[in-house]
Amino acid sequence: MKRIALFYILLITVCPAFAQNYDESKVPHYTLPDVLKTTSGKAIKSEEKWEKLRRPEVLKLFEDHIYGQMPTEYDSIRYALTEDDGAEMNGRAVLKQVGITVFRKGKSVLINLVLFVPSQAKKPVPVFLLINNRGKENTDPTRAKKSEFWPAEMVVDSGFAIAAFHVSDLAPDNKDTYATGVLQKLYPEQLKKDNGMKAIGAWAWGASRVMDYFQTDKDIDSKKVIVVGHSRGGKTSLWAAAQDRRFAACVTNCSGNTGAALARRQYGERISRINASFPHWFNNNYKKYNDKENALPVDQHMLIALIAPRPVYATNASKDLWADPKGTFLALKAAEPVYALYGIKPELPKDAPGIDKPVIGHRFGYHNREGEHNMTSYDWANFIRFTKGF
Ligand code: GTR
């Protein structure tokens, strides 16, 4: 037993990548990259200049250094729809299951979408789309199994449609097999590039193909699609919303490192650790920033800024220090100057709110739920409040 303890002490001493900091007093002094200054030093003072000069530059920086390129062209897309009478929810909603097949150069990928649409709806409804990174039973179309992770009944009763697809349809969440989906089948050239997309890029790409489908579904208001993800899925929902401006809003739940939390705080999970545990999530270039957070030309507030002026809701859980709750709040706060260019006044308080004290504005939502790393009906109830006036 003692030997094991000694081993860990040694490991922490000799291998800084394993020594994650949870002590606020040890957060290093850092300066965030100025989201409103171009790489060549030009100050950005208007929405127009942000849109024209700085936004494309920031998007490219995230592409090149972190998430990889996002191919948008394919040859064709086909939707195979089965619809039923809604017995799964006693008639409260109609179940649509859609096989979305995307073709490129003779090969294809199939995304299975589960979608419940409230049957009482008189006009096209807004929809929450979950990028599901957990078990498929969480989004059980038969409703034999119900899960707080995707509380379909609650969402439908609030007047929204709810949808989900599973990340494994795009790229298995595994360092040895992640390339066997979209990457090898549709975009093999991406595998050869240091800024090529990997698993998180492939999942985000999948969300955009579901968006393609929503634009054809008369029951759905495709101008009101809220992309939702938890943890690795929450990193993906941010990237999807940053890339694809058709998403009207983004929910990023407990997304932590390389999600909504600032990297430069070096609190909880760090880049070196995430790259070691999940080398298949981010592009090759990102590995250069192991233990070198300050060398990155971006930080995560800039990813949130790419979503401006659309609404973003970020969450944390009080026991999930790994995902750095304070660093998440600060990232949202540091994105506000970009929202201000669109005439949106700052909505967030100066300091992070207490546990279970949601801050719900028009463009920003934030809460730190009591409890563990998870997505629960408490979280969903707040997402619904946030998007209710949509
Ligand atoms: C952890 C990882 C986090 C987060 C989490 C999850 O192991 O370190 O960044 O993504 O998994 O997805 O649940």
PDB file of N, CA, C and O in Angstrom, residues 12 31 40 48 63 85 88 98 102 111 145-146 160 170 173 192 199 204 213 241 254 300 328 353 356 365 368 379 388:
ATOM      1  N   ILE A  12       3.823  12.184  -9.587  1.00  0.00           N
ATOM      2  CA  ILE A  12       3.387  13.577  -9.586  1.00  0.00           C
ATOM      3  C   ILE A  12       4.591  14.510  -9.612  1.00  0.00           C
ATOM      4  O   ILE A  12       4.602  15.542 -10.269  1.00  0.00           O
ATOM      5  N   THR A  31      -2.339  36.174 -19.116  1.00  0.00           N
ATOM      6  CA  THR A  31      -3.012  37.206 -19.912  1.00  0.00           C
ATOM      7  C   THR A  31      -3.698  36.506 -21.072  1.00  0.00           C
ATOM      8  O   THR A  31      -3.045  35.751 -21.810  1.00  0.00           O
ATOM      9  N   SER A  40      -2.267  40.808 -36.744  1.00  0.00           N
ATOM     10  CA  SER A  40      -1.337  41.877 -37.140  1.00  0.00           C
ATOM     11  C   SER A  40      -1.455  43.112 -36.244  1.00  0.00           C
ATOM     12  O   SER A  40      -0.867  44.153 -36.544  1.00  0.00           O
ATOM     13  N   GLU A  48     -18.885  44.997 -37.957  1.00  0.00           N
ATOM     14  CA  GLU A  48     -18.477  44.764 -39.340  1.00  0.00           C
ATOM     15  C   GLU A  48     -17.028  44.267 -39.433  1.00  0.00           C
ATOM     16  O   GLU A  48     -16.730  43.304 -40.136  1.00  0.00           O
ATOM     17  N   GLU A  63      -9.283  26.079 -35.899  1.00  0.00           N
ATOM     18  CA  GLU A  63      -9.202  24.982 -36.856  1.00  0.00           C
ATOM     19  C   GLU A  63      -7.759  24.449 -36.916  1.00  0.00           C
ATOM     20  O   GLU A  63      -7.515  23.258 -36.781  1.00  0.00           O
ATOM     21  N   ASP A  85     -47.315   6.839 -34.598  1.00  0.00           N
ATOM     22  CA  ASP A  85     -48.444   7.576 -34.021  1.00  0.00           C
ATOM     23  C   ASP A  85     -48.152   8.151 -32.642  1.00  0.00           C
ATOM     24  O   ASP A  85     -49.010   8.769 -32.016  1.00  0.00           O
ATOM     25  N   GLU A  88     -45.251   5.871 -27.939  1.00  0.00           N
ATOM     26  CA  GLU A  88     -44.152   5.876 -26.957  1.00  0.00           C
ATOM     27  C   GLU A  88     -44.385   6.899 -25.863  1.00  0.00           C
ATOM     28  O   GLU A  88     -43.955   6.745 -24.739  1.00  0.00           O
ATOM     29  N   VAL A  98     -34.896   9.023 -38.293  1.00  0.00           N
ATOM     30  CA  VAL A  98     -34.410   9.400 -39.622  1.00  0.00           C
ATOM     31  C   VAL A  98     -33.014   8.806 -39.830  1.00  0.00           C
ATOM     32  O   VAL A  98     -32.107   9.036 -39.019  1.00  0.00           O
ATOM     33  N   VAL A 102     -24.968  10.185 -45.879  1.00  0.00           N
ATOM     34  CA  VAL A 102     -24.202  11.214 -46.597  1.00  0.00           C
ATOM     35  C   VAL A 102     -23.210  10.499 -47.512  1.00  0.00           C
ATOM     36  O   VAL A 102     -22.492   9.587 -47.076  1.00  0.00           O
ATOM     37  N   ILE A 111     -26.116   8.335 -40.321  1.00  0.00           N
ATOM     38  CA  ILE A 111     -26.365   8.923 -38.993  1.00  0.00           C
ATOM     39  C   ILE A 111     -27.814   8.596 -38.620  1.00  0.00           C
ATOM     40  O   ILE A 111     -28.729   8.881 -39.394  1.00  0.00           O
ATOM     41  N   LYS A 145     -36.755   2.777 -21.543  1.00  0.00           N
ATOM     42  CA  LYS A 145     -35.743   3.327 -20.637  1.00  0.00           C
ATOM     43  C   LYS A 145     -35.830   4.848 -20.694  1.00  0.00           C
ATOM     44  O   LYS A 145     -35.890   5.435 -21.772  1.00  0.00           O
ATOM     45  N   LYS A 146     -35.793   5.454 -19.517  1.00  0.00           N
ATOM     46  CA  LYS A 146     -35.813   6.926 -19.482  1.00  0.00           C
ATOM     47  C   LYS A 146     -34.587   7.401 -18.724  1.00  0.00           C
ATOM     48  O   LYS A 146     -34.140   6.753 -17.789  1.00  0.00           O
ATOM     49  N   PHE A 160     -41.045  21.997 -26.850  1.00  0.00           N
ATOM     50  CA  PHE A 160     -39.911  21.849 -27.776  1.00  0.00           C
ATOM     51  C   PHE A 160     -39.898  20.437 -28.344  1.00  0.00           C
ATOM     52  O   PHE A 160     -40.344  19.490 -27.698  1.00  0.00           O
ATOM     53  N   LEU A 170     -20.452   8.646 -36.242  1.00  0.00           N
ATOM     54  CA  LEU A 170     -19.504   9.477 -37.001  1.00  0.00           C
ATOM     55  C   LEU A 170     -18.062   9.013 -36.807  1.00  0.00           C
ATOM     56  O   LEU A 170     -17.293   8.895 -37.761  1.00  0.00           O
ATOM     57  N   ASP A 173     -15.446   6.574 -30.305  1.00  0.00           N
ATOM     58  CA  ASP A 173     -14.682   7.343 -29.317  1.00  0.00           C
ATOM     59  C   ASP A 173     -13.552   6.465 -28.767  1.00  0.00           C
ATOM     60  O   ASP A 173     -13.571   6.052 -27.612  1.00  0.00           O
ATOM     61  N   LYS A 192      -4.239  12.965 -43.143  1.00  0.00           N
ATOM     62  CA  LYS A 192      -2.829  13.220 -43.461  1.00  0.00           C
ATOM     63  C   LYS A 192      -2.382  14.602 -43.007  1.00  0.00           C
ATOM     64  O   LYS A 192      -1.210  14.947 -43.102  1.00  0.00           O
ATOM     65  N   ALA A 199     -11.824  13.131 -34.006  1.00  0.00           N
ATOM     66  CA  ALA A 199     -13.147  12.684 -33.559  1.00  0.00           C
ATOM     67  C   ALA A 199     -14.096  13.843 -33.228  1.00  0.00           C
ATOM     68  O   ALA A 199     -15.249  13.849 -33.683  1.00  0.00           O
ATOM     69  N   ALA A 204     -18.934  17.010 -34.632  1.00  0.00           N
ATOM     70  CA  ALA A 204     -19.531  18.320 -34.936  1.00  0.00           C
ATOM     71  C   ALA A 204     -20.048  18.338 -36.379  1.00  0.00           C
ATOM     72  O   ALA A 204     -21.117  18.893 -36.671  1.00  0.00           O
ATOM     73  N   TYR A 213     -30.809  18.125 -42.326  1.00  0.00           N
ATOM     74  CA  TYR A 213     -32.118  17.451 -42.309  1.00  0.00           C
ATOM     75  C   TYR A 213     -33.202  18.364 -41.741  1.00  0.00           C
ATOM     76  O   TYR A 213     -34.292  18.489 -42.323  1.00  0.00           O
ATOM     77  N   ALA A 241     -21.368  24.877 -33.057  1.00  0.00           N
ATOM     78  CA  ALA A 241     -22.045  26.182 -33.138  1.00  0.00           C
ATOM     79  C   ALA A 241     -21.109  27.267 -33.667  1.00  0.00           C
ATOM     80  O   ALA A 241     -21.533  28.186 -34.365  1.00  0.00           O
ATOM     81  N   CYS A 254     -20.819  21.073 -18.562  1.00  0.00           N
ATOM     82  CA  CYS A 254     -19.609  20.494 -17.933  1.00  0.00           C
ATOM     83  C   CYS A 254     -18.539  20.189 -18.981  1.00  0.00           C
ATOM     84  O   CYS A 254     -17.967  19.092 -18.979  1.00  0.00           O
ATOM     85  N   GLN A 300     -10.211  29.732 -24.685  1.00  0.00           N
ATOM     86  CA  GLN A 300     -11.556  29.244 -24.989  1.00  0.00           C
ATOM     87  C   GLN A 300     -12.640  30.337 -24.985  1.00  0.00           C
ATOM     88  O   GLN A 300     -13.724  30.129 -25.530  1.00  0.00           O
ATOM     89  N   THR A 328     -14.716  28.347 -16.463  1.00  0.00           N
ATOM     90  CA  THR A 328     -15.808  28.333 -17.444  1.00  0.00           C
ATOM     91  C   THR A 328     -16.556  29.664 -17.391  1.00  0.00           C
ATOM     92  O   THR A 328     -16.830  30.287 -18.426  1.00  0.00           O
ATOM     93  N   PRO A 353     -21.563  33.024 -10.033  1.00  0.00           N
ATOM     94  CA  PRO A 353     -22.611  32.882  -9.025  1.00  0.00           C
ATOM     95  C   PRO A 353     -22.381  31.647  -8.142  1.00  0.00           C
ATOM     96  O   PRO A 353     -21.612  30.766  -8.516  1.00  0.00           O
ATOM     97  N   ASP A 356     -26.012  26.303  -7.497  1.00  0.00           N
ATOM     98  CA  ASP A 356     -27.463  26.280  -7.730  1.00  0.00           C
ATOM     99  C   ASP A 356     -28.083  27.685  -7.786  1.00  0.00           C
ATOM    100  O   ASP A 356     -29.220  27.887  -7.338  1.00  0.00           O
ATOM    101  N   GLY A 365     -26.212  32.170 -20.390  1.00  0.00           N
ATOM    102  CA  GLY A 365     -26.741  31.467 -19.236  1.00  0.00           C
ATOM    103  C   GLY A 365     -25.593  30.735 -18.586  1.00  0.00           C
ATOM    104  O   GLY A 365     -24.649  30.292 -19.263  1.00  0.00           O
ATOM    105  N   ASN A 368     -23.797  26.573 -11.814  1.00  0.00           N
ATOM    106  CA  ASN A 368     -22.919  25.560 -11.235  1.00  0.00           C
ATOM    107  C   ASN A 368     -23.815  24.714 -10.327  1.00  0.00           C
ATOM    108  O   ASN A 368     -24.175  25.132  -9.239  1.00  0.00           O
ATOM    109  N   ASP A 379     -30.334  20.609 -14.928  1.00  0.00           N
ATOM    110  CA  ASP A 379     -29.660  21.323 -16.025  1.00  0.00           C
ATOM    111  C   ASP A 379     -30.648  21.616 -17.155  1.00  0.00           C
ATOM    112  O   ASP A 379     -30.764  22.753 -17.620  1.00  0.00           O
ATOM    113  N   LYS A 388     -36.775  29.648 -23.588  1.00  0.00           N
ATOM    114  CA  LYS A 388     -38.243  29.689 -23.638  1.00  0.00           C
ATOM    115  C   LYS A 388     -38.777  30.791 -24.580  1.00  0.00           C
ATOM    116  O   LYS A 388     -39.659  30.546 -25.391  1.00  0.00           O
TER     117      LYS A 388
END
